[in-house]
Short mmCIF file of C-alpha atoms and ligand atoms in Angstrom, two decimals:
data_model
loop_
_atom_site.label_atom_id
_atom_site.label_comp_id
_atom_site.label_asym_id
_atom_site.label_seq_id
_atom_site.Cartn_x
_atom_site.Cartn_y
_atom_site.Cartn_z
CA UNK A 1 -17.72 1.53 17.50
CA UNK A 2 -17.62 2.61 13.74
CA UNK A 3 -14.17 1.10 11.99
CA UNK A 4 -11.77 3.55 10.75
CA UNK A 5 -9.92 3.03 7.78
CA UNK A 6 -6.78 4.36 6.08
CA UNK A 7 -5.68 4.33 2.56
CA UNK A 8 -3.41 5.34 0.19
CA UNK A 9 -4.71 7.83 -2.10
CA UNK A 10 -1.84 7.70 -4.84
CA UNK A 11 0.30 5.12 -6.43
CA UNK A 12 1.57 3.68 -3.40
CA UNK A 13 4.26 4.15 -0.57
CA UNK A 14 2.68 7.38 0.66
CA UNK A 15 3.47 6.72 3.98
CA UNK A 16 0.69 4.34 5.36
CA UNK A 17 3.03 2.09 7.41
CA UNK A 18 4.38 5.51 9.29
CA UNK A 19 0.87 6.77 10.08
CA UNK A 20 -0.96 3.37 11.38
CA UNK A 21 1.84 3.36 13.58
CA UNK A 22 1.28 6.53 14.80
CA UNK A 23 -2.34 5.82 14.94
CA UNK A 24 -2.42 2.74 16.82
CA UNK A 25 -2.10 4.40 19.99
CA UNK A 26 -5.92 5.39 19.46
CA UNK A 27 -6.82 1.98 18.31
CA UNK A 28 -7.17 -1.45 20.05
CA UNK A 29 -7.10 -3.79 16.84
CA UNK A 30 -4.89 -3.06 13.22
CA UNK A 31 -6.56 -4.70 10.52
CA UNK A 32 -4.78 -5.42 7.14
CA UNK A 33 -7.24 -5.58 4.50
CA UNK A 34 -5.88 -6.40 1.06
CA UNK A 35 -2.49 -7.20 -0.76
CA UNK A 36 0.14 -9.00 0.37
CA UNK A 37 4.16 -8.70 0.39
CA UNK A 38 4.26 -6.95 -2.82
CA UNK A 39 3.44 -4.28 0.21
CA UNK A 40 6.47 -2.60 1.87
CA UNK A 41 5.63 -0.25 4.90
CA UNK A 42 8.03 1.67 6.53
CA UNK A 43 8.24 2.53 10.78
CA UNK A 44 10.71 4.71 11.96
CA UNK A 45 10.71 4.99 16.03
CA UNK A 46 13.71 5.39 19.06
CA UNK A 47 16.57 5.21 15.98
CA UNK A 48 14.93 1.91 14.33
CA UNK A 49 13.62 2.00 10.98
CA UNK A 50 11.43 -1.21 10.51
CA UNK A 51 9.79 -2.30 6.48
CA UNK A 52 6.64 -4.42 6.93
CA UNK A 53 5.28 -6.34 4.44
CA UNK A 54 2.01 -8.59 5.28
CA UNK A 55 1.79 -7.81 8.79
CA UNK A 56 -0.12 -4.57 10.04
CA UNK A 57 1.76 -1.83 10.96
CA UNK A 58 0.07 -1.78 14.79
CA UNK A 59 2.71 -4.53 15.69
CA UNK A 60 4.65 -2.68 17.79
CA UNK A 61 2.44 -1.06 20.05
CA UNK A 62 1.84 -3.88 23.45
CA UNK A 63 -1.46 -3.09 23.84
CA UNK A 64 -2.74 -3.72 20.17
CA UNK A 65 -4.61 -6.99 18.67
CA UNK A 66 -2.83 -7.12 14.45
CA UNK A 67 -5.20 -8.71 12.27
CA UNK A 68 -4.32 -9.79 8.81
CA UNK A 69 -7.62 -10.20 7.42
CA UNK A 70 -9.27 -12.58 4.05
CA UNK A 71 -8.82 -9.71 1.35
CA UNK A 72 -5.19 -10.31 2.08
CA UNK A 73 -2.78 -13.02 0.28
CA UNK A 74 0.20 -14.43 2.52
CA UNK A 75 3.07 -15.67 0.90
CA UNK A 76 4.33 -18.10 4.06
CA UNK A 77 8.44 -17.92 2.99
CA UNK A 78 7.84 -13.74 3.07
CA UNK A 79 6.04 -13.96 6.15
CA UNK A 80 8.29 -16.48 8.24
CA UNK A 81 11.07 -13.91 7.26
CA UNK A 82 9.09 -10.99 8.19
CA UNK A 83 8.80 -12.45 11.92
CA UNK A 84 12.16 -13.44 12.04
CA UNK A 85 13.16 -9.76 11.43
CA UNK A 86 10.96 -8.93 14.30
CA UNK A 87 12.51 -11.40 16.87
CA UNK A 88 14.97 -8.52 18.51
CA UNK A 89 11.76 -6.61 19.47
CA UNK A 90 10.62 -9.53 21.68
CA UNK A 91 6.77 -9.21 20.41
CA UNK A 92 4.36 -11.51 21.75
CA UNK A 93 2.90 -12.66 18.23
CA UNK A 94 1.03 -15.70 19.21
CA UNK A 95 -1.59 -13.10 21.05
CA UNK A 96 -0.93 -9.86 19.35
CA UNK A 97 -1.27 -11.45 15.37
CA UNK A 98 -4.09 -13.62 14.21
CA UNK A 99 -4.57 -14.53 10.51
CA UNK A 100 -7.95 -15.08 8.78
CA UNK A 101 -8.66 -18.49 7.50
CA UNK A 102 -10.25 -17.32 4.16
CA UNK A 103 -7.04 -15.53 3.33
CA UNK A 104 -5.24 -16.85 0.58
CA UNK A 105 -1.90 -18.03 -0.05
CA UNK A 106 0.62 -17.14 -1.87
CA UNK A 107 2.61 -20.36 -3.83
CA UNK A 108 6.03 -20.84 -5.04
CA UNK A 109 4.91 -21.50 -8.42
CA UNK A 110 2.55 -18.30 -8.31
CA UNK A 111 5.71 -16.48 -7.83
CA UNK A 112 7.35 -18.24 -11.32
CA UNK A 113 3.92 -17.39 -12.72
CA UNK A 114 4.50 -13.70 -11.91
CA UNK A 115 7.81 -14.15 -13.52
CA UNK A 116 6.98 -15.85 -16.64
CA UNK A 117 3.93 -13.64 -17.20
CA UNK A 118 5.82 -10.48 -16.92
CA UNK A 119 8.50 -12.09 -19.49
CA UNK A 120 6.06 -12.73 -22.26
CA UNK A 121 4.80 -9.13 -21.83
CA UNK A 122 8.37 -7.75 -22.86
CA UNK A 123 8.20 -4.09 -22.95
CA UNK A 124 4.30 -3.92 -21.90
CA UNK A 125 5.31 -5.54 -18.54
CA UNK A 126 3.43 -3.97 -15.26
CA UNK A 127 6.36 -3.72 -13.38
CA UNK A 128 5.25 -5.96 -10.70
CA UNK A 129 6.74 -6.64 -7.61
CA UNK A 130 6.98 -10.13 -8.90
CA UNK A 131 5.51 -11.46 -5.66
CA UNK A 132 2.82 -13.39 -7.22
CA UNK A 133 0.08 -11.42 -6.20
CA UNK A 134 -1.73 -11.36 -9.53
CA UNK A 135 -1.57 -15.51 -9.96
CA UNK A 136 -2.73 -15.71 -6.50
CA UNK A 137 -5.77 -13.20 -6.63
CA UNK A 138 -6.53 -15.32 -10.55
CA UNK A 139 -6.42 -18.37 -8.55
CA UNK A 140 -9.11 -16.99 -5.86
CA UNK A 141 -11.55 -15.38 -8.48
CA UNK A 142 -11.01 -18.83 -10.18
CA UNK A 143 -12.08 -20.72 -7.24
CA UNK A 144 -8.76 -22.79 -7.23
CA UNK A 145 -6.57 -21.04 -4.49
CA UNK A 146 -5.39 -22.46 -1.41
CA UNK A 147 -6.71 -20.40 1.96
CA UNK A 148 -4.88 -20.72 5.46
CA UNK A 149 -7.77 -22.49 6.36
CA UNK A 150 -6.89 -25.19 3.89
CA UNK A 151 -3.98 -25.55 5.77
CA UNK A 152 -5.80 -26.86 9.05
CA UNK A 153 -7.09 -29.68 6.41
CA UNK A 154 -5.30 -33.40 6.21
CA UNK A 155 -5.34 -33.47 2.62
CA UNK A 156 -4.34 -30.02 1.88
CA UNK A 157 -0.89 -30.79 0.21
CA UNK A 158 -2.96 -32.95 -2.63
CA UNK A 159 -4.84 -30.39 -3.48
CA UNK A 160 -1.59 -28.03 -3.26
CA UNK A 161 0.27 -30.90 -5.46
CA UNK A 162 -2.72 -30.68 -8.33
CA UNK A 163 -2.47 -27.08 -8.62
CA UNK A 164 1.60 -26.64 -8.58
CA UNK A 165 1.28 -29.46 -10.94
CA UNK A 166 -0.93 -26.94 -13.41
CA UNK A 167 1.05 -23.90 -12.46
CA UNK A 168 4.24 -25.54 -13.98
CA UNK A 169 2.15 -26.85 -16.95
CA UNK A 170 1.13 -22.59 -17.05
CA UNK A 171 4.53 -21.78 -16.78
CA UNK A 172 5.76 -23.83 -19.66
CA UNK A 173 2.95 -22.10 -21.85
CA UNK A 174 4.53 -19.12 -21.61
CA UNK A 175 7.23 -20.39 -23.43
CA UNK A 176 9.96 -17.72 -21.58
CA UNK A 177 13.28 -18.46 -20.06
CA UNK A 178 12.20 -18.98 -15.93
CA UNK A 179 14.80 -21.13 -14.11
CA UNK A 180 13.65 -22.47 -11.03
CA UNK A 181 14.21 -25.57 -8.71
CA UNK A 182 11.03 -26.28 -7.32
CA UNK A 183 11.78 -28.56 -4.87
CA UNK A 184 14.12 -26.10 -3.39
CA UNK A 185 11.75 -23.65 -2.82
CA UNK A 186 8.86 -25.98 -2.05
CA UNK A 187 11.48 -27.58 0.99
CA UNK A 188 11.16 -23.38 2.01
CA UNK A 189 7.67 -23.22 1.20
CA UNK A 190 6.79 -26.59 3.69
CA UNK A 191 9.36 -25.27 6.47
CA UNK A 192 7.60 -21.46 6.62
CA UNK A 193 3.87 -23.08 6.52
CA UNK A 194 4.80 -24.64 9.81
CA UNK A 195 5.86 -20.89 11.16
CA UNK A 196 2.47 -19.64 9.68
CA UNK A 197 0.71 -22.49 11.43
CA UNK A 198 2.18 -21.72 14.62
CA UNK A 199 -0.06 -18.58 14.88
CA UNK A 200 -3.90 -18.15 15.33
CA UNK A 201 -5.96 -18.71 12.20
CA UNK A 202 -9.55 -17.02 12.99
CA UNK A 203 -13.04 -16.64 11.41
CA UNK A 204 -11.90 -12.65 11.13
CA UNK A 205 -15.22 -11.55 10.11
CA UNK A 206 -16.56 -12.78 13.24
CA UNK A 207 -14.40 -11.93 15.47
CA UNK A 208 -14.05 -8.43 13.99
CA UNK A 209 -17.46 -8.13 14.51
CA UNK A 210 -17.67 -9.16 18.17
CA UNK A 211 -15.06 -6.64 18.91
CA UNK A 212 -16.63 -3.78 17.34
CA UNK A 213 -19.81 -4.70 19.33
CA UNK A 214 -17.92 -4.96 22.21
CA UNK A 215 -16.90 -1.18 21.68
CA UNK A 216 -13.43 -1.92 20.55
CA UNK A 217 -12.04 0.38 18.11
CA UNK A 218 -10.59 -0.88 14.89
CA UNK A 219 -8.64 0.66 12.28
CA UNK A 220 -8.46 -0.97 8.87
CA UNK A 221 -4.72 -0.56 6.92
CA UNK A 222 -4.67 -0.07 3.07
CA UNK A 223 -1.88 -1.61 1.42
CA UNK A 224 -0.58 0.02 -2.26
CA UNK A 225 -2.79 2.84 -3.13
CA UNK A 226 -5.92 4.27 -5.13
CA UNK A 227 -4.79 4.34 -8.38
CA UNK A 228 -3.36 1.04 -8.27
CA UNK A 229 -6.74 -0.51 -7.69
CA UNK A 230 -7.82 -2.91 -10.20
CA UNK A 231 -10.94 -1.34 -10.88
CA UNK A 232 -10.55 2.38 -10.39
CA UNK A 233 -6.75 2.29 -11.26
CA UNK A 234 -4.69 3.00 -14.12
CA UNK A 235 -5.39 -0.33 -15.79
CA UNK A 236 -3.72 -2.49 -16.66
CA UNK A 237 -1.03 -0.91 -15.03
CA UNK A 238 -2.54 -1.53 -11.18
CA UNK A 239 -1.79 -4.51 -8.41
CA UNK A 240 -5.04 -7.23 -8.28
CA UNK A 241 -7.19 -6.07 -5.49
CA UNK A 242 -9.49 -3.26 -4.60
CA UNK A 243 -7.28 -0.68 -3.03
CA UNK A 244 -9.62 1.81 -2.03
CA UNK A 245 -12.27 2.00 0.75
CA UNK A 246 -14.80 -0.97 -0.46
CA UNK A 247 -11.88 -3.24 -0.61
CA UNK A 248 -12.18 -2.87 3.02
CA UNK A 249 -15.44 -4.08 3.69
CA UNK A 250 -14.79 -7.43 1.17
CA UNK A 251 -11.23 -7.79 2.66
CA UNK A 252 -12.66 -7.75 6.60
CA UNK A 253 -15.99 -8.33 6.36
CA UNK A 254 -17.33 -5.22 7.79
CA UNK A 255 -20.36 -3.74 6.15
CA UNK A 256 -20.24 -0.83 4.61
CA UNK A 257 -22.42 1.48 7.34
CA UNK A 258 -20.39 0.01 9.74
CA UNK A 259 -17.03 2.67 8.41
CA UNK A 260 -16.38 5.66 10.16
CA UNK A 261 -13.74 8.00 9.21
CA UNK A 262 -11.53 7.41 5.83
CA UNK A 263 -8.33 8.91 6.32
CA UNK A 264 -7.06 9.33 3.08
CA UNK A 265 -2.87 9.87 2.95
CA UNK A 266 -1.02 11.73 0.10
CA UNK A 267 2.66 12.42 -0.47
CA UNK A 268 3.04 16.36 -1.03
CA UNK A 269 4.26 15.73 -4.35
CA UNK A 270 3.69 12.04 -6.28
CA UNK A 271 5.79 8.88 -6.75
CA UNK A 272 5.16 5.93 -8.75
CA UNK A 273 7.23 2.37 -8.96
CA UNK A 274 7.19 -0.13 -11.98
CA UNK A 275 5.35 0.70 -15.11
CA UNK A 276 2.66 2.82 -16.53
CA UNK A 277 0.94 6.72 -17.07
CA UNK A 278 2.02 8.89 -14.26
CA UNK A 279 0.52 12.68 -16.08
CA UNK A 280 2.70 14.90 -13.75
CA UNK A 281 6.19 13.00 -13.95
CA UNK A 282 9.35 14.89 -13.74
CA UNK A 283 12.29 13.54 -16.11
CA UNK A 284 14.45 16.98 -15.05
CA UNK A 285 16.86 18.02 -12.50
CA UNK A 286 13.76 19.17 -10.25
CA UNK A 287 12.81 15.57 -10.38
CA UNK A 288 15.95 13.90 -9.49
CA UNK A 289 15.87 16.20 -6.77
CA UNK A 290 13.17 15.16 -5.14
CA UNK A 291 13.87 11.73 -5.57
CA UNK A 292 17.28 12.26 -3.67
CA UNK A 293 16.11 14.25 -0.81
CA UNK A 294 12.65 12.13 -0.52
CA UNK A 295 15.04 8.89 -0.07
CA UNK A 296 12.43 7.35 -3.18
CA UNK A 297 13.52 4.21 -3.32
CA UNK A 298 11.53 1.35 -3.59
CA UNK A 299 11.05 -0.61 -0.03
CA UNK A 300 10.53 -3.93 -1.43
CA UNK A 301 12.00 -4.17 -4.38
CA UNK A 302 14.75 -1.73 -4.14
CA UNK A 303 13.46 -0.11 -7.70
CA UNK A 304 14.06 4.09 -8.00
CA UNK A 305 10.80 5.55 -7.69
CA UNK A 306 9.46 8.11 -10.47
CA UNK A 307 8.73 11.21 -8.97
CA UNK A 308 6.39 13.99 -10.42
CA UNK A 309 4.68 17.16 -8.73
CA UNK A 310 1.40 16.87 -7.18
CA UNK A 311 -1.74 15.68 -9.34
CA UNK A 312 -4.81 17.37 -7.64
CA UNK A 313 -7.36 16.01 -10.11
CA UNK A 314 -5.98 12.20 -9.29
CA UNK A 315 -6.16 13.50 -5.91
CA UNK A 316 -9.56 14.33 -6.17
CA UNK A 317 -10.82 11.25 -7.68
CA UNK A 318 -9.24 9.48 -5.26
CA UNK A 319 -10.69 10.92 -2.51
CA UNK A 320 -13.97 10.60 -3.95
CA UNK A 321 -14.09 6.98 -4.92
CA UNK A 322 -12.78 6.68 -1.18
CA UNK A 323 -15.27 9.10 0.64
CA UNK A 324 -12.44 10.71 2.39
CA UNK A 325 -13.16 12.50 5.45
CA UNK A 326 -9.24 13.44 6.92
CA UNK A 327 -6.62 14.17 4.54
CA UNK A 328 -3.00 13.29 6.06
CA UNK A 329 -0.15 15.02 4.27
CA UNK A 330 2.88 13.31 4.11
CA UNK A 331 6.96 14.47 3.06
CA UNK A 332 6.09 17.94 3.08
CA UNK A 333 9.61 18.14 4.00
CA UNK A 334 10.91 17.56 1.10
CA UNK A 335 9.64 19.99 -1.13
CA UNK A 336 11.24 22.58 1.31
CA UNK A 337 13.92 24.37 -1.09
CA UNK A 338 12.23 24.21 -4.13
CA UNK A 339 11.88 27.85 -5.63
CA UNK A 340 8.40 27.22 -7.43
CA UNK A 341 5.93 24.31 -6.46
CA UNK A 342 3.83 23.18 -9.17
CA UNK A 343 0.08 21.64 -9.02
CA UNK A 344 -1.41 19.99 -11.76
CA UNK A 345 -5.51 21.77 -11.45
CA UNK A 346 -6.56 20.50 -14.68
CA UNK A 347 -5.66 17.99 -17.63
CA UNK A 348 -5.33 19.00 -21.88
CA UNK A 349 -7.24 16.19 -22.65
CA UNK A 350 -7.61 15.53 -26.44
CA UNK A 351 -7.85 19.43 -27.19
CA UNK A 352 -10.19 20.02 -24.19
CA UNK A 353 -9.63 21.06 -20.80
CA UNK A 354 -11.06 18.64 -17.92
CA UNK A 355 -10.73 18.33 -14.11
CA UNK A 356 -11.74 14.96 -13.79
CA UNK A 357 -9.50 11.92 -14.25
CA UNK A 358 -10.81 10.23 -17.60
CA UNK A 359 -10.18 7.04 -19.05
CA UNK A 360 -7.30 7.01 -20.51
CA UNK A 361 -4.71 8.94 -18.89
CA UNK A 362 -1.83 8.25 -21.23
CA UNK A 363 0.76 11.23 -21.92
CA UNK A 364 -0.16 10.98 -25.96
CA UNK A 365 -3.29 11.90 -24.86
CA UNK A 366 -2.75 14.28 -21.82
CA UNK A 367 -0.79 17.22 -20.65
CA UNK A 368 -1.00 18.49 -17.11
CA UNK A 369 -2.27 22.50 -16.45
CA UNK A 370 -0.31 23.47 -13.63
CA UNK A 371 -0.94 26.23 -10.84
CA UNK A 372 2.17 27.90 -9.19
CA UNK A 373 3.00 28.05 -5.61
CA UNK A 374 5.90 29.98 -4.09
CA UNK A 375 8.02 27.61 -2.67
CA UNK A 376 9.60 27.38 1.31
CA UNK A 377 12.63 27.27 2.33
CA UNK A 378 12.70 26.29 5.89
CA UNK A 379 13.55 22.89 7.26
CA UNK A 380 10.25 21.67 8.27
CA UNK A 381 11.68 18.49 10.07
CA UNK A 382 12.65 19.70 13.35
CA UNK A 383 8.75 21.58 13.63
CA UNK A 384 6.70 20.30 16.58
CA UNK A 385 3.55 22.63 15.64
CA UNK A 386 1.38 24.19 13.12
CA UNK A 387 2.36 27.47 14.39
CA UNK A 388 5.53 27.23 13.39
CA UNK A 389 4.88 26.78 9.36
CA UNK A 390 6.14 29.05 7.08
CA UNK A 391 3.50 31.29 5.35
CA UNK A 392 3.82 29.82 2.02
CA UNK A 393 3.60 26.01 3.38
CA UNK A 394 0.25 27.16 4.74
CA UNK A 395 -1.27 28.51 1.29
CA UNK A 396 0.16 25.53 -0.10
CA UNK A 397 -2.17 23.87 2.37
CA UNK A 398 -5.06 25.86 2.58
CA UNK A 399 -4.96 25.73 -1.61
CA UNK A 400 -5.38 21.68 -1.25
CA UNK A 401 -7.97 22.32 1.57
CA UNK A 402 -9.77 24.51 -0.14
CA UNK A 403 -9.58 22.53 -3.86
CA UNK A 404 -10.82 18.74 -2.16
CA UNK A 405 -13.04 20.11 0.51
CA UNK A 406 -11.77 18.20 2.70
CA UNK A 407 -9.42 18.92 5.95
CA UNK A 408 -5.95 18.19 6.17
CA UNK A 409 -5.97 16.46 9.75
CA UNK A 410 -2.06 15.92 10.21
CA UNK A 411 0.93 17.09 7.91
CA UNK A 412 4.31 14.78 8.17
CA UNK A 413 7.50 16.29 8.64
CA UNK A 414 10.14 13.34 8.74
CA UNK A 415 9.75 9.75 8.56
CA UNK A 416 9.99 9.34 12.43
CA UNK A 417 7.00 8.72 14.69
CA UNK A 418 7.38 12.11 16.62
CA UNK A 419 7.90 14.17 13.25
CA UNK A 420 3.96 14.52 12.83
CA UNK A 421 1.73 17.33 13.27
CA UNK A 422 -1.42 17.64 14.08
CA UNK A 423 -3.77 20.56 12.44
P1 GDP B 501 3.87 2.88 2.75
O1 GDP B 501 4.11 1.80 1.96
O2 GDP B 501 2.76 3.96 2.00
O3 GDP B 501 3.86 2.56 3.96
O4 GDP B 501 5.15 4.03 2.30
P2 GDP B 501 6.93 3.45 2.43
O5 GDP B 501 7.38 3.15 3.84
O6 GDP B 501 7.00 2.50 1.32
O7 GDP B 501 7.57 4.69 1.90
C1 GDP B 501 7.42 5.78 2.34
C2 GDP B 501 8.88 6.38 2.55
O8 GDP B 501 9.04 7.70 3.42
C3 GDP B 501 9.83 5.78 3.92
O9 GDP B 501 10.88 5.61 4.06
C4 GDP B 501 9.46 6.49 5.04
O10 GDP B 501 10.28 6.25 5.70
C5 GDP B 501 9.01 7.64 4.44
N1 GDP B 501 8.23 9.13 5.05
C6 GDP B 501 6.84 8.66 6.06
N2 GDP B 501 6.75 10.14 6.12
C7 GDP B 501 7.67 10.91 5.46
C8 GDP B 501 7.96 12.09 5.75
O11 GDP B 501 6.55 12.99 6.26
N3 GDP B 501 8.60 12.87 5.61
C9 GDP B 501 10.11 12.03 5.11
N4 GDP B 501 11.42 13.00 4.44
N5 GDP B 501 9.94 10.83 4.95
C10 GDP B 501 8.76 9.94 5.29
P1 IMO B 502 2.43 -0.11 -0.38
O1 IMO B 502 1.40 -0.91 0.07
C1 IMO B 502 4.34 0.75 -4.76
C2 IMO B 502 2.80 -1.64 -8.20
C3 IMO B 502 4.20 -2.10 -8.37
C4 IMO B 502 3.72 -2.43 -9.70
C5 IMO B 502 2.08 -2.81 -9.86
C6 IMO B 502 1.66 -4.16 -9.95
O2 IMO B 502 3.94 0.06 -0.23
O3 IMO B 502 2.59 1.61 -0.92
P2 IMO B 502 1.67 -6.10 -8.18
O4 IMO B 502 3.34 -7.27 -7.33
O5 IMO B 502 1.10 -5.87 -7.26
O6 IMO B 502 1.93 -7.20 -8.99
O7 IMO B 502 2.93 -4.82 -8.99
O8 IMO B 502 2.12 -1.93 -8.66
N1 IMO B 502 2.89 -1.72 -6.39
C7 IMO B 502 3.21 -0.63 -5.63
N2 IMO B 502 3.78 0.25 -5.68
N3 IMO B 502 3.47 0.75 -3.04
C8 IMO B 502 3.01 -0.78 -2.87
O9 IMO B 502 2.74 -0.76 -2.26
C9 IMO B 502 2.73 -1.26 -4.56
N4 IMO B 502 2.67 -2.34 -4.42
C10 IMO B 502 2.57 -2.94 -5.74
O10 IMO B 502 5.41 -1.24 -9.14
O11 IMO B 502 4.09 -1.32 -10.71
MG1 MG B 503 5.42 0.79 0.11
#
């Protein structure tokens, strides 16, 4: 069986957690392929709201196996807390949750380095979630990292000490005010390692290969979004991994010719949290209303998310880079009541009109060109079938399908599992 992918097409928080949870009914295995605790994937069902960080969003289904792939970076401290938060659900993690030996470990000093690096940047800071993501991937590519499989070796603490000492020297080099008590952080870290080690570590590429051969269905779950991709995102205001489809191949060891459907998920408008350019950002009452109605507050950091109109130029680019086969439009319900809706269909870029996503999307070079759409008044949140959709929503959807040349497979009309309409 081919491996299907689900990934975000914007700057993250598109609603990946919700949709993976919904789709898990159709899959035997859910596998996270990149990112780490910078992610916050929200699921809602039976009146419960839950935010997952490193654990795949299939964890609440009895039948599914959840794999944390080699491309993920794991903070044992956050991970242990995440498991604790799941205690009330009586899930059998020992069999349901398995971890790649090749996944890298986030150390307490990686988090400190993240803070020192951001502090040293001043106004130019990335707006990182400060979870140690960048420094951990730097150690991975710099060939210094500690991997989950290392924790099974007797000498891993020596390797840890050497790396932590090096990190402390680097933190001092930044010469910024980062206060910390490493002894206290380490005590918590080593306790959490015990929790991590109580789970099954596997050679996940082999596991997934055999599962595929045996006809198991696999869904790869992305974190962040395509515009935060280290190569294709709005660099340097990006995360440190490949969030796009190719990241699933390297982050799980799945061959490119084994990829089936690529589900691309986007909000009916756009949000971004942290710094960096955002061509369609709104600074007026409309943007404020979107943030309030959409409850646009970061699931990890609690920061307000910046809001703006849907950017079709950026969305096309993301569909192209990922080879999206099916689209999922989230949070359509949030747009109910806006008199006019706008979609950015081109950019005025250095005096020219362009329809591709250029190298530089900083506001001084670029101005969005919009097409207006009549809004709808109807509340979508109670709708259960597409036949109930207002004409204006159908027009909005039809326009996107025509422009993107990809069908919209799902329209989500609320945060709950049940508020999901198949087209
Ligand atoms: P993720 O990181 O892509 O999993 O997305 P987040 O969980 O960070 O943010 C999405 C937010 O929107 C969460 O609070 C979800 O509960 C919520 N959500 C998801 N789909 C919908 C929807 O269709 N309508 C509304 N109103 N909220 C939604
Ligand atoms: P999910 O999976 C939204 C953003 C941060 C910052 C930049 C770099 O929930 O969609 P990092 O911590 O990786 O060094 O931060 O990326 N960012 C996210 N924004 N959703 C996320 O994940 C994000 N993960 C990182 O705000 O701008
Ligand atoms: Mg999120």
